[in-house]
């Protein structure tokens, strides 16, 4: 099981992450609010500003003070996956292509 640091020594299982998103949109704010009401929210910000919301496979959102890009990079490096930019995804290329 690969664990990734989501800030302040807090770790999550990389294989159980479904999404890493910004907390700015209304749907994500609604997910956070609903989870808080149901006591499913995990706040790992230590009182700092929430910069990333990590959605786990059981539906629980985890709040992190790290940027989504930072959490994603840590998740990718722990799993051995390579990073693919938005442009590469749109064109169907990857950084491992031998062209």
mmCIF file of N, CA and C in Angstrom:
data_model
loop_
_atom_site.group_PDB
_atom_site.id
_atom_site.type_symbol
_atom_site.label_atom_id
_atom_site.label_comp_id
_atom_site.label_asym_id
_atom_site.label_seq_id
_atom_site.Cartn_x
_atom_site.Cartn_y
_atom_site.Cartn_z
ATOM 1 N N UNK A 1 0.853 -1.176 0.000
ATOM 2 C CA UNK A 1 0.000 0.000 0.000
ATOM 3 C C UNK A 1 0.898 1.238 0.000
ATOM 4 N N UNK A 2 0.705 2.109 -0.995
ATOM 5 C CA UNK A 2 1.456 3.347 -1.074
ATOM 6 C C UNK A 2 0.716 4.447 -0.332
ATOM 7 N N UNK A 3 1.425 5.117 0.564
ATOM 8 C CA UNK A 3 0.869 6.251 1.291
ATOM 9 C C UNK A 3 1.492 7.524 0.760
ATOM 10 N N UNK A 4 0.692 8.574 0.668
ATOM 11 C CA UNK A 4 1.234 9.862 0.241
ATOM 12 C C UNK A 4 0.979 10.890 1.323
ATOM 13 N N UNK A 5 1.929 11.793 1.484
ATOM 14 C CA UNK A 5 1.840 12.854 2.467
ATOM 15 C C UNK A 5 0.961 13.964 1.900
ATOM 16 N N UNK A 6 -0.089 14.316 2.630
ATOM 17 C CA UNK A 6 -0.993 15.379 2.170
ATOM 18 C C UNK A 6 -0.808 16.647 2.990
ATOM 19 N N UNK A 7 0.285 16.707 3.731
ATOM 20 C CA UNK A 7 0.614 17.891 4.512
ATOM 21 C C UNK A 7 0.590 17.624 5.999
ATOM 22 N N UNK A 8 1.547 18.234 6.707
ATOM 23 C CA UNK A 8 1.641 18.174 8.159
ATOM 24 C C UNK A 8 1.747 16.739 8.680
ATOM 25 N N UNK A 9 2.369 15.863 7.906
ATOM 26 C CA UNK A 9 2.568 14.490 8.334
ATOM 27 C C UNK A 9 1.361 13.587 8.163
ATOM 28 N N UNK A 10 0.291 14.096 7.605
ATOM 29 C CA UNK A 10 -0.904 13.286 7.359
ATOM 30 C C UNK A 10 -0.718 12.481 6.079
ATOM 31 N N UNK A 11 -1.127 11.226 6.121
ATOM 32 C CA UNK A 11 -0.944 10.328 4.986
ATOM 33 C C UNK A 11 -2.278 9.730 4.566
ATOM 34 N N UNK A 12 -2.412 9.481 3.256
ATOM 35 C CA UNK A 12 -3.578 8.776 2.728
ATOM 36 C C UNK A 12 -3.092 7.664 1.802
ATOM 37 N N UNK A 13 -3.926 6.653 1.634
ATOM 38 C CA UNK A 13 -3.600 5.544 0.744
ATOM 39 C C UNK A 13 -3.777 6.006 -0.701
ATOM 40 N N UNK A 14 -2.710 5.989 -1.467
ATOM 41 C CA UNK A 14 -2.739 6.479 -2.849
ATOM 42 C C UNK A 14 -3.724 5.699 -3.706
ATOM 43 N N UNK A 15 -3.863 4.417 -3.467
ATOM 44 C CA UNK A 15 -4.734 3.574 -4.276
ATOM 45 C C UNK A 15 -6.218 3.811 -4.034
ATOM 46 N N UNK A 16 -6.555 4.557 -2.997
ATOM 47 C CA UNK A 16 -7.964 4.789 -2.675
ATOM 48 C C UNK A 16 -8.437 6.180 -3.102
ATOM 49 N N UNK A 17 -7.545 6.962 -3.717
ATOM 50 C CA UNK A 17 -7.911 8.307 -4.165
ATOM 51 C C UNK A 17 -8.665 8.226 -5.483
ATOM 52 N N UNK A 18 -9.824 8.893 -5.528
ATOM 53 C CA UNK A 18 -10.626 8.955 -6.749
ATOM 54 C C UNK A 18 -10.353 10.256 -7.493
ATOM 55 N N UNK A 19 -10.275 11.375 -6.750
ATOM 56 C CA UNK A 19 -10.074 12.680 -7.385
ATOM 57 C C UNK A 19 -9.355 13.621 -6.440
ATOM 58 N N UNK A 20 -8.601 14.557 -7.026
ATOM 59 C CA UNK A 20 -7.963 15.638 -6.280
ATOM 60 C C UNK A 20 -8.405 16.923 -6.967
ATOM 61 N N UNK A 21 -9.205 17.726 -6.273
ATOM 62 C CA UNK A 21 -9.831 18.889 -6.896
ATOM 63 C C UNK A 21 -9.632 20.152 -6.060
ATOM 64 N N UNK A 22 -9.854 21.280 -6.704
ATOM 65 C CA UNK A 22 -9.826 22.572 -6.027
ATOM 66 C C UNK A 22 -11.147 22.774 -5.289
ATOM 67 N N UNK A 23 -11.139 23.442 -4.150
ATOM 68 C CA UNK A 23 -12.368 23.622 -3.363
ATOM 69 C C UNK A 23 -13.222 24.807 -3.786
ATOM 70 N N UNK A 24 -12.903 25.449 -4.901
ATOM 71 C CA UNK A 24 -13.547 26.703 -5.275
ATOM 72 C C UNK A 24 -14.932 26.566 -5.897
ATOM 73 N N UNK A 25 -15.225 25.472 -6.574
ATOM 74 C CA UNK A 25 -16.499 25.370 -7.294
ATOM 75 C C UNK A 25 -17.654 25.049 -6.349
ATOM 76 N N UNK A 26 -18.838 25.435 -6.761
ATOM 77 C CA UNK A 26 -20.044 25.204 -5.953
ATOM 78 C C UNK A 26 -20.307 23.713 -5.693
ATOM 79 N N UNK A 27 -20.152 22.831 -6.692
ATOM 80 C CA UNK A 27 -20.392 21.409 -6.409
ATOM 81 C C UNK A 27 -19.436 20.832 -5.357
ATOM 82 N N UNK A 28 -18.186 21.263 -5.382
ATOM 83 C CA UNK A 28 -17.222 20.772 -4.393
ATOM 84 C C UNK A 28 -17.558 21.334 -3.018
ATOM 85 N N UNK A 29 -17.954 22.598 -2.970
ATOM 86 C CA UNK A 29 -18.374 23.181 -1.696
ATOM 87 C C UNK A 29 -19.575 22.434 -1.128
ATOM 88 N N UNK A 30 -20.474 21.995 -2.003
ATOM 89 C CA UNK A 30 -21.644 21.227 -1.578
ATOM 90 C C UNK A 30 -21.222 19.852 -1.042
ATOM 91 N N UNK A 31 -20.266 19.211 -1.697
ATOM 92 C CA UNK A 31 -19.750 17.928 -1.228
ATOM 93 C C UNK A 31 -19.157 18.085 0.173
ATOM 94 N N UNK A 32 -18.382 19.153 0.362
ATOM 95 C CA UNK A 32 -17.765 19.409 1.666
ATOM 96 C C UNK A 32 -18.835 19.644 2.726
ATOM 97 N N UNK A 33 -19.821 20.461 2.406
ATOM 98 C CA UNK A 33 -20.894 20.772 3.348
ATOM 99 C C UNK A 33 -21.692 19.522 3.727
ATOM 100 N N UNK A 34 -22.056 18.724 2.734
ATOM 101 C CA UNK A 34 -22.805 17.489 2.987
ATOM 102 C C UNK A 34 -21.997 16.520 3.845
ATOM 103 N N UNK A 35 -20.705 16.395 3.553
ATOM 104 C CA UNK A 35 -19.857 15.482 4.316
ATOM 105 C C UNK A 35 -19.699 15.970 5.754
ATOM 106 N N UNK A 36 -19.615 17.272 5.937
ATOM 107 C CA UNK A 36 -19.496 17.829 7.283
ATOM 108 C C UNK A 36 -20.756 17.505 8.097
ATOM 109 N N UNK A 37 -21.922 17.657 7.467
ATOM 110 C CA UNK A 37 -23.188 17.357 8.146
ATOM 111 C C UNK A 37 -23.292 15.883 8.520
ATOM 112 N N UNK A 38 -22.748 15.008 7.687
ATOM 113 C CA UNK A 38 -22.809 13.563 7.930
ATOM 114 C C UNK A 38 -21.610 13.044 8.729
ATOM 115 N N UNK A 39 -20.752 13.945 9.184
ATOM 116 C CA UNK A 39 -19.538 13.592 9.937
ATOM 117 C C UNK A 39 -18.605 12.677 9.147
ATOM 118 N N UNK A 40 -18.528 12.890 7.834
ATOM 119 C CA UNK A 40 -17.628 12.115 6.974
ATOM 120 C C UNK A 40 -16.407 12.921 6.530
ATOM 121 N N UNK A 41 -16.396 14.218 6.836
ATOM 122 C CA UNK A 41 -15.324 15.101 6.383
ATOM 123 C C UNK A 41 -14.072 14.894 7.231
ATOM 124 N N UNK A 42 -12.931 14.799 6.567
ATOM 125 C CA UNK A 42 -11.642 14.716 7.250
ATOM 126 C C UNK A 42 -10.882 15.992 6.927
ATOM 127 N N UNK A 43 -10.595 16.784 7.951
ATOM 128 C CA UNK A 43 -9.908 18.067 7.776
ATOM 129 C C UNK A 43 -8.455 17.911 8.192
ATOM 130 N N UNK A 44 -7.543 17.914 7.221
ATOM 131 C CA UNK A 44 -6.118 17.770 7.473
ATOM 132 C C UNK A 44 -5.377 19.080 7.207
ATOM 133 N N UNK A 45 -6.069 20.215 7.362
ATOM 134 C CA UNK A 45 -5.467 21.513 7.055
ATOM 135 C C UNK A 45 -4.773 22.157 8.249
ATOM 136 N N UNK A 46 -5.037 21.665 9.452
ATOM 137 C CA UNK A 46 -4.489 22.270 10.677
ATOM 138 C C UNK A 46 -4.835 23.759 10.756
ATOM 139 N N UNK A 47 -6.055 24.088 10.362
ATOM 140 C CA UNK A 47 -6.533 25.457 10.460
ATOM 141 C C UNK A 47 -6.106 26.374 9.332
ATOM 142 N N UNK A 48 -5.349 25.863 8.395
ATOM 143 C CA UNK A 48 -4.913 26.689 7.264
ATOM 144 C C UNK A 48 -5.962 26.644 6.161
ATOM 145 N N UNK A 49 -5.758 27.479 5.158
ATOM 146 C CA UNK A 49 -6.688 27.563 4.033
ATOM 147 C C UNK A 49 -6.719 26.247 3.265
ATOM 148 N N UNK A 50 -7.914 25.784 2.920
ATOM 149 C CA UNK A 50 -8.068 24.565 2.117
ATOM 150 C C UNK A 50 -7.716 24.872 0.677
ATOM 151 N N UNK A 51 -6.754 24.133 0.138
ATOM 152 C CA UNK A 51 -6.345 24.337 -1.249
ATOM 153 C C UNK A 51 -6.643 23.140 -2.124
ATOM 154 N N UNK A 52 -6.859 21.975 -1.509
ATOM 155 C CA UNK A 52 -7.179 20.774 -2.275
ATOM 156 C C UNK A 52 -8.194 19.940 -1.506
ATOM 157 N N UNK A 53 -9.088 19.320 -2.251
ATOM 158 C CA UNK A 53 -10.039 18.370 -1.684
ATOM 159 C C UNK A 53 -9.750 17.029 -2.345
ATOM 160 N N UNK A 54 -9.465 16.040 -1.516
ATOM 161 C CA UNK A 54 -9.154 14.697 -2.004
ATOM 162 C C UNK A 54 -10.387 13.837 -1.770
ATOM 163 N N UNK A 55 -10.949 13.327 -2.845
ATOM 164 C CA UNK A 55 -12.129 12.476 -2.750
ATOM 165 C C UNK A 55 -11.655 11.021 -2.733
ATOM 166 N N UNK A 56 -12.042 10.302 -1.683
ATOM 167 C CA UNK A 56 -11.621 8.917 -1.528
ATOM 168 C C UNK A 56 -12.674 7.977 -2.117
ATOM 169 N N UNK A 57 -12.300 6.720 -2.284
ATOM 170 C CA UNK A 57 -13.201 5.751 -2.917
ATOM 171 C C UNK A 57 -14.447 5.454 -2.085
ATOM 172 N N UNK A 58 -14.439 5.763 -0.796
ATOM 173 C CA UNK A 58 -15.631 5.568 0.027
ATOM 174 C C UNK A 58 -16.510 6.818 0.071
ATOM 175 N N UNK A 59 -16.117 7.851 -0.705
ATOM 176 C CA UNK A 59 -16.895 9.081 -0.791
ATOM 177 C C UNK A 59 -16.497 10.150 0.195
ATOM 178 N N UNK A 60 -15.616 9.840 1.132
ATOM 179 C CA UNK A 60 -15.184 10.831 2.118
ATOM 180 C C UNK A 60 -14.238 11.843 1.483
ATOM 181 N N UNK A 61 -14.524 13.134 1.653
ATOM 182 C CA UNK A 61 -13.576 14.148 1.196
ATOM 183 C C UNK A 61 -12.558 14.455 2.297
ATOM 184 N N UNK A 62 -11.328 14.667 1.887
ATOM 185 C CA UNK A 62 -10.265 15.046 2.807
ATOM 186 C C UNK A 62 -9.777 16.422 2.379
ATOM 187 N N UNK A 63 -9.732 17.361 3.316
ATOM 188 C CA UNK A 63 -9.263 18.709 3.033
ATOM 189 C C UNK A 63 -7.765 18.779 3.286
ATOM 190 N N UNK A 64 -7.037 19.397 2.354
ATOM 191 C CA UNK A 64 -5.596 19.548 2.475
ATOM 192 C C UNK A 64 -5.203 20.991 2.222
ATOM 193 N N UNK A 65 -4.141 21.435 2.884
ATOM 194 C CA UNK A 65 -3.626 22.787 2.687
ATOM 195 C C UNK A 65 -2.638 22.842 1.520
ATOM 196 N N UNK A 66 -2.345 21.697 0.911
ATOM 197 C CA UNK A 66 -1.448 21.663 -0.250
ATOM 198 C C UNK A 66 -2.227 21.932 -1.531
ATOM 199 N N UNK A 67 -1.539 22.434 -2.545
ATOM 200 C CA UNK A 67 -2.144 22.640 -3.853
ATOM 201 C C UNK A 67 -2.509 21.289 -4.471
ATOM 202 N N UNK A 68 -3.591 21.227 -5.267
ATOM 203 C CA UNK A 68 -3.952 19.963 -5.927
ATOM 204 C C UNK A 68 -2.811 19.391 -6.765
ATOM 205 N N UNK A 69 -2.050 20.255 -7.430
ATOM 206 C CA UNK A 69 -0.936 19.801 -8.265
ATOM 207 C C UNK A 69 0.134 19.105 -7.429
ATOM 208 N N UNK A 70 0.383 19.615 -6.226
ATOM 209 C CA UNK A 70 1.380 19.027 -5.337
ATOM 210 C C UNK A 70 0.938 17.641 -4.884
ATOM 211 N N UNK A 71 -0.320 17.527 -4.474
ATOM 212 C CA UNK A 71 -0.842 16.227 -4.036
ATOM 213 C C UNK A 71 -0.820 15.234 -5.198
ATOM 214 N N UNK A 72 -1.212 15.686 -6.382
ATOM 215 C CA UNK A 72 -1.217 14.811 -7.557
ATOM 216 C C UNK A 72 0.193 14.340 -7.902
ATOM 217 N N UNK A 73 1.158 15.242 -7.827
ATOM 218 C CA UNK A 73 2.545 14.867 -8.124
ATOM 219 C C UNK A 73 3.046 13.827 -7.129
ATOM 220 N N UNK A 74 2.692 13.985 -5.859
ATOM 221 C CA UNK A 74 3.105 13.008 -4.850
ATOM 222 C C UNK A 74 2.426 11.664 -5.090
ATOM 223 N N UNK A 75 1.170 11.694 -5.494
ATOM 224 C CA UNK A 75 0.451 10.448 -5.775
ATOM 225 C C UNK A 75 1.062 9.743 -6.979
ATOM 226 N N UNK A 76 1.398 10.503 -8.017
ATOM 227 C CA UNK A 76 1.982 9.904 -9.215
ATOM 228 C C UNK A 76 3.365 9.339 -8.939
ATOM 229 N N UNK A 77 4.165 10.055 -8.166
ATOM 230 C CA UNK A 77 5.522 9.565 -7.890
ATOM 231 C C UNK A 77 5.492 8.330 -7.004
ATOM 232 N N UNK A 78 4.494 8.229 -6.129
ATOM 233 C CA UNK A 78 4.417 7.048 -5.264
ATOM 234 C C UNK A 78 3.920 5.819 -6.010
ATOM 235 N N UNK A 79 3.183 6.035 -7.105
ATOM 236 C CA UNK A 79 2.652 4.896 -7.855
ATOM 237 C C UNK A 79 3.504 4.550 -9.071
ATOM 238 N N UNK A 80 4.488 5.391 -9.374
ATOM 239 C CA UNK A 80 5.346 5.124 -10.518
ATOM 240 C C UNK A 80 4.758 5.564 -11.843
ATOM 241 N N UNK A 81 3.619 6.248 -11.819
ATOM 242 C CA UNK A 81 3.010 6.738 -13.053
ATOM 243 C C UNK A 81 3.739 7.985 -13.535
ATOM 244 N N UNK A 82 3.672 8.235 -14.826
ATOM 245 C CA UNK A 82 4.264 9.443 -15.373
ATOM 246 C C UNK A 82 3.216 10.531 -15.470
ATOM 247 N N UNK A 83 3.676 11.758 -15.459
ATOM 248 C CA UNK A 83 2.777 12.907 -15.545
ATOM 249 C C UNK A 83 2.432 13.197 -17.000
ATOM 250 N N UNK A 84 1.173 13.413 -17.268
ATOM 251 C CA UNK A 84 0.716 13.772 -18.608
ATOM 252 C C UNK A 84 0.042 15.135 -18.510
ATOM 253 N N UNK A 85 0.512 16.086 -19.307
ATOM 254 C CA UNK A 85 -0.059 17.432 -19.281
ATOM 255 C C UNK A 85 -1.412 17.436 -19.973
ATOM 256 N N UNK A 86 -2.163 18.520 -19.783
ATOM 257 C CA UNK A 86 -3.466 18.658 -20.435
ATOM 258 C C UNK A 86 -3.328 18.599 -21.953
ATOM 259 N N UNK A 87 -2.272 19.227 -22.486
ATOM 260 C CA UNK A 87 -2.064 19.234 -23.932
ATOM 261 C C UNK A 87 -1.771 17.834 -24.456
ATOM 262 N N UNK A 88 -0.952 17.087 -23.720
ATOM 263 C CA UNK A 88 -0.638 15.716 -24.131
ATOM 264 C C UNK A 88 -1.885 14.846 -24.082
ATOM 265 N N UNK A 89 -2.726 15.043 -23.065
ATOM 266 C CA UNK A 89 -3.958 14.269 -22.950
ATOM 267 C C UNK A 89 -4.880 14.575 -24.124
ATOM 268 N N UNK A 90 -4.991 15.860 -24.486
ATOM 269 C CA UNK A 90 -5.887 16.277 -25.564
ATOM 270 C C UNK A 90 -5.446 15.728 -26.911
ATOM 271 N N UNK A 91 -4.123 15.619 -27.101
ATOM 272 C CA UNK A 91 -3.607 15.141 -28.391
ATOM 273 C C UNK A 91 -3.338 13.640 -28.414
ATOM 274 N N UNK A 92 -3.497 12.983 -27.245
ATOM 275 C CA UNK A 92 -3.282 11.542 -27.186
ATOM 276 C C UNK A 92 -1.831 11.154 -27.030
ATOM 277 N N UNK A 93 -0.946 12.124 -26.747
ATOM 278 C CA UNK A 93 0.465 11.846 -26.559
ATOM 279 C C UNK A 93 0.736 11.614 -25.073
ATOM 280 N N UNK A 94 1.906 11.041 -24.775
ATOM 281 C CA UNK A 94 2.361 10.950 -23.397
ATOM 282 C C UNK A 94 3.846 11.275 -23.377
ATOM 283 N N UNK A 95 4.387 11.525 -22.174
ATOM 284 C CA UNK A 95 5.792 11.862 -22.107
ATOM 285 C C UNK A 95 6.712 10.645 -22.276
ATOM 286 N N UNK A 96 6.133 9.484 -22.494
ATOM 287 C CA UNK A 96 6.935 8.280 -22.728
ATOM 288 C C UNK A 96 6.934 7.870 -24.200
ATOM 289 N N UNK A 97 6.238 8.643 -25.072
ATOM 290 C CA UNK A 97 6.211 8.339 -26.504
ATOM 291 C C UNK A 97 7.600 8.528 -27.093
ATOM 292 N N UNK A 98 8.003 7.639 -27.984
ATOM 293 C CA UNK A 98 9.315 7.697 -28.631
ATOM 294 C C UNK A 98 9.185 8.214 -30.046
ATOM 295 N N UNK A 99 8.727 9.433 -30.202
ATOM 296 C CA UNK A 99 8.545 9.989 -31.539
ATOM 297 C C UNK A 99 9.684 10.879 -31.929
#
